[in-house]
Coordinates of C-alpha atoms in Angstrom, one line a residue:
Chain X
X1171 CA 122.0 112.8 302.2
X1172 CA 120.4 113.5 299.0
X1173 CA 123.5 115.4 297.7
X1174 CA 126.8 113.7 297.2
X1175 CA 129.9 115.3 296.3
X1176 CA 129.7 118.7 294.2
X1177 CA 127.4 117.1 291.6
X1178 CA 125.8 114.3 292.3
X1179 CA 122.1 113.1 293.2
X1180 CA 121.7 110.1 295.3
X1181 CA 117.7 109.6 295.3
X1182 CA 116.4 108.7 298.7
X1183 CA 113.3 106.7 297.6
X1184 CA 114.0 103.6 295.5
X1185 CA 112.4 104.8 291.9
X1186 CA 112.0 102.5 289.3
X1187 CA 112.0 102.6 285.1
X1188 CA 108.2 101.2 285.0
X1189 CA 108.2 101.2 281.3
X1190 CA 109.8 102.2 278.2
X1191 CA 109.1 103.1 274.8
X1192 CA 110.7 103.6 271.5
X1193 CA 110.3 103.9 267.6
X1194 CA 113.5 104.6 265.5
X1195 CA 113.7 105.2 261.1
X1196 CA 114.7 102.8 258.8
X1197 CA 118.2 103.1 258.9
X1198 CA 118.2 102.3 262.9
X1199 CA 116.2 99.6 261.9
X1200 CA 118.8 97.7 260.2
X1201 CA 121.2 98.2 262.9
X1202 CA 122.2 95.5 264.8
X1203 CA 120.0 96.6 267.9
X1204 CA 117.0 96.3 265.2
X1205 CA 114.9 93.8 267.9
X1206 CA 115.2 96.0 270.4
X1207 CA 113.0 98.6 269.1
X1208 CA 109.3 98.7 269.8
X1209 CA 108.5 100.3 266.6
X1210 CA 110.1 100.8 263.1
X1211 CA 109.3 102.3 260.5
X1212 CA 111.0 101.6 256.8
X1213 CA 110.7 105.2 255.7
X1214 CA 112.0 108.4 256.8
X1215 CA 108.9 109.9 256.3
X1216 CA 107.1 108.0 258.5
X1217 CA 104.6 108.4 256.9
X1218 CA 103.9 111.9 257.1
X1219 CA 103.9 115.3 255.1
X1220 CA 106.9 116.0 256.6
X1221 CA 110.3 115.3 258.4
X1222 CA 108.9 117.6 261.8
X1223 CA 105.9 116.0 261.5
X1224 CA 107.2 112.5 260.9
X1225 CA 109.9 113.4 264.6
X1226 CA 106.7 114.0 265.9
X1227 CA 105.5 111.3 265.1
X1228 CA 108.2 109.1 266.9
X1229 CA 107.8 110.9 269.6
X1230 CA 103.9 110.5 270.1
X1231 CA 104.6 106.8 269.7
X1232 CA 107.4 106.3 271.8
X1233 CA 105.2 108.2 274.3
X1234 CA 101.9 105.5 273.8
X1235 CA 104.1 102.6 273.3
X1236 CA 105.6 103.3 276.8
X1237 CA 102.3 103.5 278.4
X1238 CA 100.6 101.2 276.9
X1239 CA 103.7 98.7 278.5
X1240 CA 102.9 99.9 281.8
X1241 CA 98.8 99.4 281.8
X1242 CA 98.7 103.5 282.0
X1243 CA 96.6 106.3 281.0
X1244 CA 98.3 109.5 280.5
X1245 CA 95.7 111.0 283.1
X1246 CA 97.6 109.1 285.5
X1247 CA 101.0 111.0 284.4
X1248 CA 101.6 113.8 286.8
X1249 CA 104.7 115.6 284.7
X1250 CA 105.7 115.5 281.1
X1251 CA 109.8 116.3 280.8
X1252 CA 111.5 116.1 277.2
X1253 CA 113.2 117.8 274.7
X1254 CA 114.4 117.5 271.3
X1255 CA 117.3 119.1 269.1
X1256 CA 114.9 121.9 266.8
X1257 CA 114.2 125.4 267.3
X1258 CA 112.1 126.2 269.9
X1259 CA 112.0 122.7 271.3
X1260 CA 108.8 121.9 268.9
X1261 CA 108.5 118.3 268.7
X1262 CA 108.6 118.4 272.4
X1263 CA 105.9 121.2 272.9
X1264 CA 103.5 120.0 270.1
X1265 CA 103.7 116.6 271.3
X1266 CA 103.1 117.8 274.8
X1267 CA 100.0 119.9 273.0
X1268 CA 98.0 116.8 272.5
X1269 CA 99.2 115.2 275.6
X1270 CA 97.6 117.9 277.9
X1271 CA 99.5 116.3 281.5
X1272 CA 101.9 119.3 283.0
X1273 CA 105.1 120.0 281.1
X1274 CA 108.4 121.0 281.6
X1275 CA 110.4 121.4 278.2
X1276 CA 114.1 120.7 278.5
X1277 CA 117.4 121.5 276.0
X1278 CA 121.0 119.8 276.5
X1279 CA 121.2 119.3 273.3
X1280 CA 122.1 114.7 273.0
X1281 CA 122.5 114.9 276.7
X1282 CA 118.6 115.9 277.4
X1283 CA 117.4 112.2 277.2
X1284 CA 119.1 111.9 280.5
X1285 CA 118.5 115.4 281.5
X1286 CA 114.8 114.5 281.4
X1287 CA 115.6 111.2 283.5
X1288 CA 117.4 112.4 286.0
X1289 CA 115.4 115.8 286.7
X1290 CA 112.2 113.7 286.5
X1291 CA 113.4 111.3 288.8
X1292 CA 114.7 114.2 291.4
X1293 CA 111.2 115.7 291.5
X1294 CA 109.2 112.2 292.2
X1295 CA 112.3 111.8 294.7
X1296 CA 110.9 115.4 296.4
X1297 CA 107.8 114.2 296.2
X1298 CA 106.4 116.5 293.5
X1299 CA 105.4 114.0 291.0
X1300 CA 104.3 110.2 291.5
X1301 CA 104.4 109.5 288.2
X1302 CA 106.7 111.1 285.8
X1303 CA 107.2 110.5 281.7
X1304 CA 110.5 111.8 280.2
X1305 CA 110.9 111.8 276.0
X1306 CA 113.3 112.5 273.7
X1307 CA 113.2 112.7 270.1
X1308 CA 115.6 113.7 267.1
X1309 CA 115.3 112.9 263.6
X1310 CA 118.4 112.7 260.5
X1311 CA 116.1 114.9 258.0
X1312 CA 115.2 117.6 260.9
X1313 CA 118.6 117.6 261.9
X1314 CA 120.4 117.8 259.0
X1315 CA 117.9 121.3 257.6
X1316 CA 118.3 122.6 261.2
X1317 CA 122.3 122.3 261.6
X1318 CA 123.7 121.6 258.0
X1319 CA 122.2 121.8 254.5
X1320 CA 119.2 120.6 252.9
X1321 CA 118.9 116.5 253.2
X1322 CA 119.4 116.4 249.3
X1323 CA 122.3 118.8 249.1
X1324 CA 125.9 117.4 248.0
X1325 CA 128.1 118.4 250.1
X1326 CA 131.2 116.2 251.6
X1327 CA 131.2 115.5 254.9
X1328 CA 134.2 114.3 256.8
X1329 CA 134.8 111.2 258.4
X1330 CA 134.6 112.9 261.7
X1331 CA 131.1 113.6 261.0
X1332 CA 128.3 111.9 263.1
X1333 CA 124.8 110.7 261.6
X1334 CA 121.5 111.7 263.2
X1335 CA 119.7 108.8 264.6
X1336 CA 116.1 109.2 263.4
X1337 CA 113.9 108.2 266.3
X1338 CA 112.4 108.9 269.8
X1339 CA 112.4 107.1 273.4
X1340 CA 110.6 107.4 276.4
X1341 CA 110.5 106.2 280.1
X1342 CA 107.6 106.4 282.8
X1343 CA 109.1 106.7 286.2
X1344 CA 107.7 106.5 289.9
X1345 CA 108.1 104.9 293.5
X1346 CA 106.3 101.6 292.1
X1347 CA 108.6 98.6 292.1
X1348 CA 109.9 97.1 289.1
X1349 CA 112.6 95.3 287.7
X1350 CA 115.1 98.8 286.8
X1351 CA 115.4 101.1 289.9
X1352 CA 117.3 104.7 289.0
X1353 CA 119.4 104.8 291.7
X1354 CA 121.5 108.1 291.4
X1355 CA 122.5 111.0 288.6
X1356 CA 125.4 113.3 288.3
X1357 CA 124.8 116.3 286.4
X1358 CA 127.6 117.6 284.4
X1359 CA 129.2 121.2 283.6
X1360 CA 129.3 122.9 280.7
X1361 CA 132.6 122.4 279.0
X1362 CA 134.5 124.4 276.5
X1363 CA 137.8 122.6 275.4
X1364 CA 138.4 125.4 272.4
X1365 CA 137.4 122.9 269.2
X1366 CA 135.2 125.0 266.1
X1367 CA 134.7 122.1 264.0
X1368 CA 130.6 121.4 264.4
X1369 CA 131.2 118.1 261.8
X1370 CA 133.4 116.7 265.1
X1371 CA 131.5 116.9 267.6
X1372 CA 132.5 113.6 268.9
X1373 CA 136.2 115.8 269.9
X1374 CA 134.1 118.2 271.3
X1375 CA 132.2 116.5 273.8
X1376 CA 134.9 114.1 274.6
X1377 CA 135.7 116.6 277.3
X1378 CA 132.1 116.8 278.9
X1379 CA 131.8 113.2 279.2
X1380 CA 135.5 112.8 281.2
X1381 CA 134.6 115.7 283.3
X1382 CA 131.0 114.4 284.6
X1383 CA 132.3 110.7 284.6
X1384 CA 135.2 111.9 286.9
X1385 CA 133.3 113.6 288.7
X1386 CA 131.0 110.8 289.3
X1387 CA 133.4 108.6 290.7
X1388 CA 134.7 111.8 292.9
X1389 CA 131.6 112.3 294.4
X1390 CA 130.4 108.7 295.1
X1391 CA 133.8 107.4 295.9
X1392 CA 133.3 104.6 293.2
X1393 CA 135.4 102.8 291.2
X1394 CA 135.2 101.7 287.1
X1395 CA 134.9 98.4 288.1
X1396 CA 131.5 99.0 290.3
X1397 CA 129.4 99.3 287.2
X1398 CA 129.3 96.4 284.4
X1399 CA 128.8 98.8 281.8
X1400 CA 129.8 103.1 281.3
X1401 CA 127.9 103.7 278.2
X1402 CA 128.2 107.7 276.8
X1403 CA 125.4 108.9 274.2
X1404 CA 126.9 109.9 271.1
X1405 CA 131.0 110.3 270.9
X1406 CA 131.4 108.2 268.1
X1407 CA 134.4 106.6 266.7
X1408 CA 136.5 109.9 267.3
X1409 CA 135.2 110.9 270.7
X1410 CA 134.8 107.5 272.5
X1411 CA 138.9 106.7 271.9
X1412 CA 139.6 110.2 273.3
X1413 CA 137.5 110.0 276.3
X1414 CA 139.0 106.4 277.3
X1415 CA 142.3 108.0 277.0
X1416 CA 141.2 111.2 279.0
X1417 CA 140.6 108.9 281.9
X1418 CA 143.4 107.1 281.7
X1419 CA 145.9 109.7 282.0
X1420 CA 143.7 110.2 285.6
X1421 CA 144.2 106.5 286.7
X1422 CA 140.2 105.4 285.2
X1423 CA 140.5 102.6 283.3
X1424 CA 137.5 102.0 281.6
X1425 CA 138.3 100.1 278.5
X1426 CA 137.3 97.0 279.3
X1427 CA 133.7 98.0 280.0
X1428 CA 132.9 101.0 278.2
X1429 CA 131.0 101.3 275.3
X1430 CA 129.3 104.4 272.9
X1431 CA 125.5 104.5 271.9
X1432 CA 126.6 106.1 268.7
X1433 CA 128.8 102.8 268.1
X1434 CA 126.1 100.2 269.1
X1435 CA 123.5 101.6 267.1
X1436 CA 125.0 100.9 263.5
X1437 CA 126.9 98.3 261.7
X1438 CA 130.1 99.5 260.7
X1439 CA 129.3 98.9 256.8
X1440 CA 126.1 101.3 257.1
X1441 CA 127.7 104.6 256.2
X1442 CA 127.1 106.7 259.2
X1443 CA 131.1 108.4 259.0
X1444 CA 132.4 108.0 262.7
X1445 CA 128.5 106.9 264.7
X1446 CA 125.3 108.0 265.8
X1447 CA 124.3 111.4 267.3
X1448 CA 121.3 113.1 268.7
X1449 CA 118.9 112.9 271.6
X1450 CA 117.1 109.3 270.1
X1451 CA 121.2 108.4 269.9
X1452 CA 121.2 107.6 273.8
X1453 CA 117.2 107.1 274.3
X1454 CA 116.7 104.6 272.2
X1455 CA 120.0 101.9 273.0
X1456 CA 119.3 103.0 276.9
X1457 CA 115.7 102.5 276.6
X1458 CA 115.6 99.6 274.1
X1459 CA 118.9 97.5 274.1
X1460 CA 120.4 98.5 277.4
X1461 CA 117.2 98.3 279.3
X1462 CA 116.5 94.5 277.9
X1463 CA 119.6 93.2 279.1
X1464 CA 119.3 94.6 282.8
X1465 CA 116.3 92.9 283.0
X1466 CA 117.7 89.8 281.8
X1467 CA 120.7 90.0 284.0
X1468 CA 123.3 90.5 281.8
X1469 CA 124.2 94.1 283.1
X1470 CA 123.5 94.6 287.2
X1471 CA 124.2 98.1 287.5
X1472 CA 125.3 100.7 284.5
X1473 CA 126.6 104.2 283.9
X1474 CA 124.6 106.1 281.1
X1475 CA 126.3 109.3 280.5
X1476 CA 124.5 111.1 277.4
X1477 CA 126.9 113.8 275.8
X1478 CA 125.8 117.1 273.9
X1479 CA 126.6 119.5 272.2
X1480 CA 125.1 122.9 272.6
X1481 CA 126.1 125.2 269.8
X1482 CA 124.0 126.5 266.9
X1483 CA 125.0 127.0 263.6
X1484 CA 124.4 130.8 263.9
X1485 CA 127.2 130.4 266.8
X1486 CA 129.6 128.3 264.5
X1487 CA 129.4 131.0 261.8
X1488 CA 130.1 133.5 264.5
X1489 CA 133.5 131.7 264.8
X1490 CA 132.4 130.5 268.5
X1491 CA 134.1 127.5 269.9
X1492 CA 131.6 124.3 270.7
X1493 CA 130.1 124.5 274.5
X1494 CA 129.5 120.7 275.4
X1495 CA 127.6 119.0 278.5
X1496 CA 126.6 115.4 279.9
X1497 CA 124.5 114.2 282.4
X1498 CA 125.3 110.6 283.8
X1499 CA 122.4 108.6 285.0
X1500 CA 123.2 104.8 287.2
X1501 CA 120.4 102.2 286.2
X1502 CA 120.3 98.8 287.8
X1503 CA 118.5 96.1 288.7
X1504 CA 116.2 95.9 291.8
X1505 CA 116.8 93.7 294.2
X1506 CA 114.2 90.5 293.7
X1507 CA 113.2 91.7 290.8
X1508 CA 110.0 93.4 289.6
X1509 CA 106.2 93.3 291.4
Chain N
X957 CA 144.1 117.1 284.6
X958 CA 147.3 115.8 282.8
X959 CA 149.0 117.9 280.5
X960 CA 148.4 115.7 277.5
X961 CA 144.5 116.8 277.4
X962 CA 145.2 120.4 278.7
X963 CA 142.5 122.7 277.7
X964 CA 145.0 125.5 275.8
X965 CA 146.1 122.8 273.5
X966 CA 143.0 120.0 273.5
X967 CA 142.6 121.6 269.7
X968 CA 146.3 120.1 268.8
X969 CA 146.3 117.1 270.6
X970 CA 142.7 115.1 269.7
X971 CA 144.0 115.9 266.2
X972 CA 146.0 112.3 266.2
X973 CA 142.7 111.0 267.2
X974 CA 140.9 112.2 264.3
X975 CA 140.8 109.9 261.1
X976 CA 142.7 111.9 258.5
X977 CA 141.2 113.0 254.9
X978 CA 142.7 111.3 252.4
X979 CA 144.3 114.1 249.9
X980 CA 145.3 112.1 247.0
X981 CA 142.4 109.5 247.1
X982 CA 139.9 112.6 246.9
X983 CA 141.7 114.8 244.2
X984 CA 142.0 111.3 242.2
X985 CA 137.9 110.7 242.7
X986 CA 136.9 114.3 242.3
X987 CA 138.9 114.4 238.9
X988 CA 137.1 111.1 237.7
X989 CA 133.8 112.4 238.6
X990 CA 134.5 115.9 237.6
X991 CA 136.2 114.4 234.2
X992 CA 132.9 112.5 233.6
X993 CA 130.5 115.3 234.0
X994 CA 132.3 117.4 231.5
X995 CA 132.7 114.6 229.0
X996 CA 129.2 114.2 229.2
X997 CA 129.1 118.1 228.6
X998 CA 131.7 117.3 225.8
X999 CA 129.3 114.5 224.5
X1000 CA 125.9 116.5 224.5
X1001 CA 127.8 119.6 222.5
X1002 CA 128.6 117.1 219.8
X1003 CA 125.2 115.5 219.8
X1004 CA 123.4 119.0 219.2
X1005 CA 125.9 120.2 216.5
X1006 CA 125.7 116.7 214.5
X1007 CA 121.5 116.5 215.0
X1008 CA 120.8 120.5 215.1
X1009 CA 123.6 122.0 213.0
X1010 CA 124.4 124.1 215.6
X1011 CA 127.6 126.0 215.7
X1012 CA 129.6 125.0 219.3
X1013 CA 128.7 128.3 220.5
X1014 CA 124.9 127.6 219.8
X1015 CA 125.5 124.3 221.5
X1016 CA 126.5 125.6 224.8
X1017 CA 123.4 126.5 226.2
X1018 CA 121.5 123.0 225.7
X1019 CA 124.2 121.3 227.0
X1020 CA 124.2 123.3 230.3
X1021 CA 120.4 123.3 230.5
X1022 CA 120.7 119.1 230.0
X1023 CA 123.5 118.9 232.6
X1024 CA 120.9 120.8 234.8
X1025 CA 117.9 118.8 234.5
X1026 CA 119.6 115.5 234.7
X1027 CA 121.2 116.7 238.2
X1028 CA 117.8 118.4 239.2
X1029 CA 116.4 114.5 238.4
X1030 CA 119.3 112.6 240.6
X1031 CA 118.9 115.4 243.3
X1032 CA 115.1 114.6 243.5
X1033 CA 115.3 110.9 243.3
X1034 CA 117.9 111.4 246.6
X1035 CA 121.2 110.1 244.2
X1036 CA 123.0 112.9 243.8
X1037 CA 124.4 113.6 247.5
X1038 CA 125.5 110.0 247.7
X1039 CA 127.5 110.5 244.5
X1040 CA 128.8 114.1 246.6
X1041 CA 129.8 112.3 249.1
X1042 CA 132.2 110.1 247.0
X1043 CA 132.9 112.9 244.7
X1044 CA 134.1 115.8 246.4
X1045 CA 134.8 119.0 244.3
X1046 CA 133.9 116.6 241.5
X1047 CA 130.4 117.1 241.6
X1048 CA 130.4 120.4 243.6
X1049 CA 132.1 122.7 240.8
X1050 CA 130.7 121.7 237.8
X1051 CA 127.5 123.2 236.8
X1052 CA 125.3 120.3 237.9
X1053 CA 126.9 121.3 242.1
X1054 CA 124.8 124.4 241.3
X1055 CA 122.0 122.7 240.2
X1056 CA 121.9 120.5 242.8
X1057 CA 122.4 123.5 245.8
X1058 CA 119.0 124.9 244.2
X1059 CA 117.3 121.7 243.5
X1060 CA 118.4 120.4 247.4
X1061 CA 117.1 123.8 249.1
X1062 CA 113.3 123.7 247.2
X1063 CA 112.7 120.3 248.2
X1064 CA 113.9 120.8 251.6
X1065 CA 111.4 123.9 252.1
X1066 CA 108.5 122.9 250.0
X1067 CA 106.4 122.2 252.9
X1068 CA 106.5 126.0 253.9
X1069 CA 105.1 126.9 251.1
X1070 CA 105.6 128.2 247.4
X1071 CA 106.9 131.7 248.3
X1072 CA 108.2 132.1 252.1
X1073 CA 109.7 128.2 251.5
X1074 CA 110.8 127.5 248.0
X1075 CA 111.0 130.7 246.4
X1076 CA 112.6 132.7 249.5
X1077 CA 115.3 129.6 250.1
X1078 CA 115.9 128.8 246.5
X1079 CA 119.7 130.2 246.5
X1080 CA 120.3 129.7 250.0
X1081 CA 123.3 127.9 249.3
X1082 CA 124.0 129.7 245.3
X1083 CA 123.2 133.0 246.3
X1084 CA 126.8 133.3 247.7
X1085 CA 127.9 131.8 243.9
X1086 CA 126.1 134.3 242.4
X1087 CA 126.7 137.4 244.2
X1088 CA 131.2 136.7 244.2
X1089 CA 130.3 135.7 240.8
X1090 CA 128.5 139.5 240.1
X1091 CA 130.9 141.3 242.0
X1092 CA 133.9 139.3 240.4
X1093 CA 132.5 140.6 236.9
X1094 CA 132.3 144.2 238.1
X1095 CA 135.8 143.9 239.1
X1096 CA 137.0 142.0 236.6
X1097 CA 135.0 144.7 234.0
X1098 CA 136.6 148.0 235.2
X1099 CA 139.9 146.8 235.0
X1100 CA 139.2 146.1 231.3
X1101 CA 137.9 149.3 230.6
X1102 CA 140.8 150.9 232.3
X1103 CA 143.6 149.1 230.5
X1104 CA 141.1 149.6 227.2
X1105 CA 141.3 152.9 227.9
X1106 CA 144.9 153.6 228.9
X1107 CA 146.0 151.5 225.6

């Protein structure tokens, strides 16, 4: 039974996380998860002309570095999935320009870096991939032009506000054994709980996380305590407290081992107002930090659940309330390890 | 679903959850900022009208286009939001706020060009100022010419 429940994917085949890749911005680079990245870079240009061209740049890294891990070409790649947070998807299709291996784009907003995961690892399930590479990327400056105001302009944000993680992470997935397997996703619902404000999005998405997390443990018949870690992409200070909360009042108690991307990505004294956001938010602690210590056995089996928000700022001047998502993807190690 | 988290009131009941602005902290750092900037402006008038001989009128516009450059300089060297984000209104209402929207939205669209980029998205964030400051004038104008002409 590949379906479980009402939403959730149990893959039939044992698929692994081969290899991963990431590159994050300065500012993620002086987090406390700064050894886990492949590659840094100390400005937020990247060294490019400019801030689209420098996200594409993470991207096209992440992308190599990933293969590069795993002995690949990208010949051998039989599907492309990602997405990013800008109009029209670009990072992801102008990477996927120079990449030439067939490409699906994909939008959920923070929650496409599992999107990607778990679609790309339903289709190898199917059997209509063998190998598959999904990407994310966002980037502060991009961000910040496409949402809010121009990098440089002063306004005040509140403390409820989230900071843009600057960076980009990819995984190559297939049936070939190695020490991660993706075992099963559940694919949330679009929630709508009524909040407006687009500088809280961590309130927002609270919502989306409790509803595919519940769900999860519905469908599967699980428990909190079956996973060492339940790890959401981007609530933040705000967000994370009322999700735990959320679950609570339904008997989850997750406290104990839950924790928030957003949170783990900066120190506290770095000036990011309540966390991290964006697609790279979840990519790159899943496919950096989180991924490291699977392998070295200090997680056995984990929840990812990457949150977004899917509202644009033509919607939020339209006085429209803040549509939300997640998609929950279980990593853990394989039994005996890798080849 | 428990009533606490119900999704008709969600809005009212997160808002415990959400760290507070702090009212008197900000009015007390937007006045220090704000204060600053205009005894700068203060100090510049009285610098022109001792060196120039202006008259304080005549002094005015120096002063404004100095308060402009030096914000269009801390924009550009990436200072000026920083000292926004402490500020508040502070650094938003005076003079060197307006600079800064303009300043902000040319950088931020110089790499589509001089014209569709820069010059199209110059006032992106001031054209708002500027047209409830035109229409406030027009307002503002008949109903002195109607009381100027009723008295």
């Amino acid at each position: 039974m590949r379906k479980a429940g009402k939403q959730t994917w149990m893959y039939e085949n044992y698929l692994y996380l081969n290899s991963t890749g990431t590159a994050v911005g300065p500012k993620e680079a002086e987090g406390p998860l700064a050894d886990t990245f492949d590659i840094s870079h100390d400005k937020l240009h990247c060294e490019e002309a400019n801030w689209e061209l420098a996200e594409r740049r993470l991207m096209s890294e992440s992308i190599d570095v990933c293969l590069s891990k795993a002995n690949m070409s990208k010949d051998q790649i039989d599907l492309f999935l990602a997405g990013d947070l800008l109009n029209q998807n670009v990072t992801s299709n102008y990477v996927a320009r120079s990449l030439s291996i067939p490409f699906l784009c994909m939008f959920g907003a923070c929650s496409t870096s599992m999107e990607t995961l778990a679609v790309g690892s339903a289709l190898i399930d199917a059997g209509f991939a063998n190998h598959v590479i999904a990407a994310v990327s966002s980037h502060n400056a991009t961000a910040e032009r496409q949402f809010r105001y121009p990098t440089e302009y002063g306004g005040q944000k509140p403390k409820t506000a989230t900071s843009t993680v600057t960076g980009a992470g990819a995984a190559l997935v297939s049936k070939v054994k190695s020490e991660i397997r993706i075992e099963c996703a559940t694919i949330g619902r679009v929630m709508d709980y009524g909040t407006k404000d687009p500088f809280d999005m961590g309130s927002a998405m609270a919502p989306a996380a409790y509803d595919t997390i519940k769900t999860h443990f519905e469908d599967t018949g699980r428990k909190p305590e079956d996973y060492d870690l339940i790890v959401t992409g981007d609530l933040s200070g705000v967000g994370s407290v009322i999700l735990k909360d959320m679950l609570k009042e339904d008997g989850y108690t997750i406290d104990q081992l839950y924790n928030d991307c957003g949170l783990m990505v900066y120190n506290s004294d770095q000036q990011v107002f309540a966390g991290g956001s964006g697609c790279a938010c979840s990519a790159v602690v899943t496919y950096g930090h989180l991924v490291q210590a699977l392998k070295e056995g200090r997680y056995n089996k984990i929840f990812v659940v990457a949150t977004g928000a899917l509202m644009s700022p033509t919607m939020v001047q339209q006085k429209e309330t803040i549509p939300t998502i997640a998609h929950g993807v279980v990593l853990m190690r394989s039994e005996g390890g890798g080849q | 679903m428990s009533e606490k988290f119900n999704q008709q009131q969600y809005d009212k009941t997160v808002k415990e959850y959400q760290p507070k602005p702090s009212l008197i902290g900000n009015c007390l750092r937007a006045f220090l900022v704000g204060g600053s900037i205009c005894l700068l402006g203060q100090f510049l008038t009285g610098l022109y009208m001792d060196l120039f001989n202006m008259t304080e009128r005549e002094a005015g516009n120096p002063t404004v286009t100095t308060l402009i450059l030096l914000s269009a300089l801390l924009t550009g060297f990436g200072v000026y939001d920083k000292i926004a984000q402490f500020a508040g209104a502070g650094s938003a209402v005076p003079v060197t706020g307006f600079a800064n929207s303009i300043t902000s939205a040319a950088l931020e669209h110089k790499s589509e060009g001089l014209v569709l980029g820069v010059a199209t998205n110059l006032f992106k964030l001031a054209g708002s100022v500027i047209v409830f400051g035109v229409v406030a004038a027009y307002i503002v104008g008949i109903i002195r010419y109607v009381f100027q002409a009723i008295m």
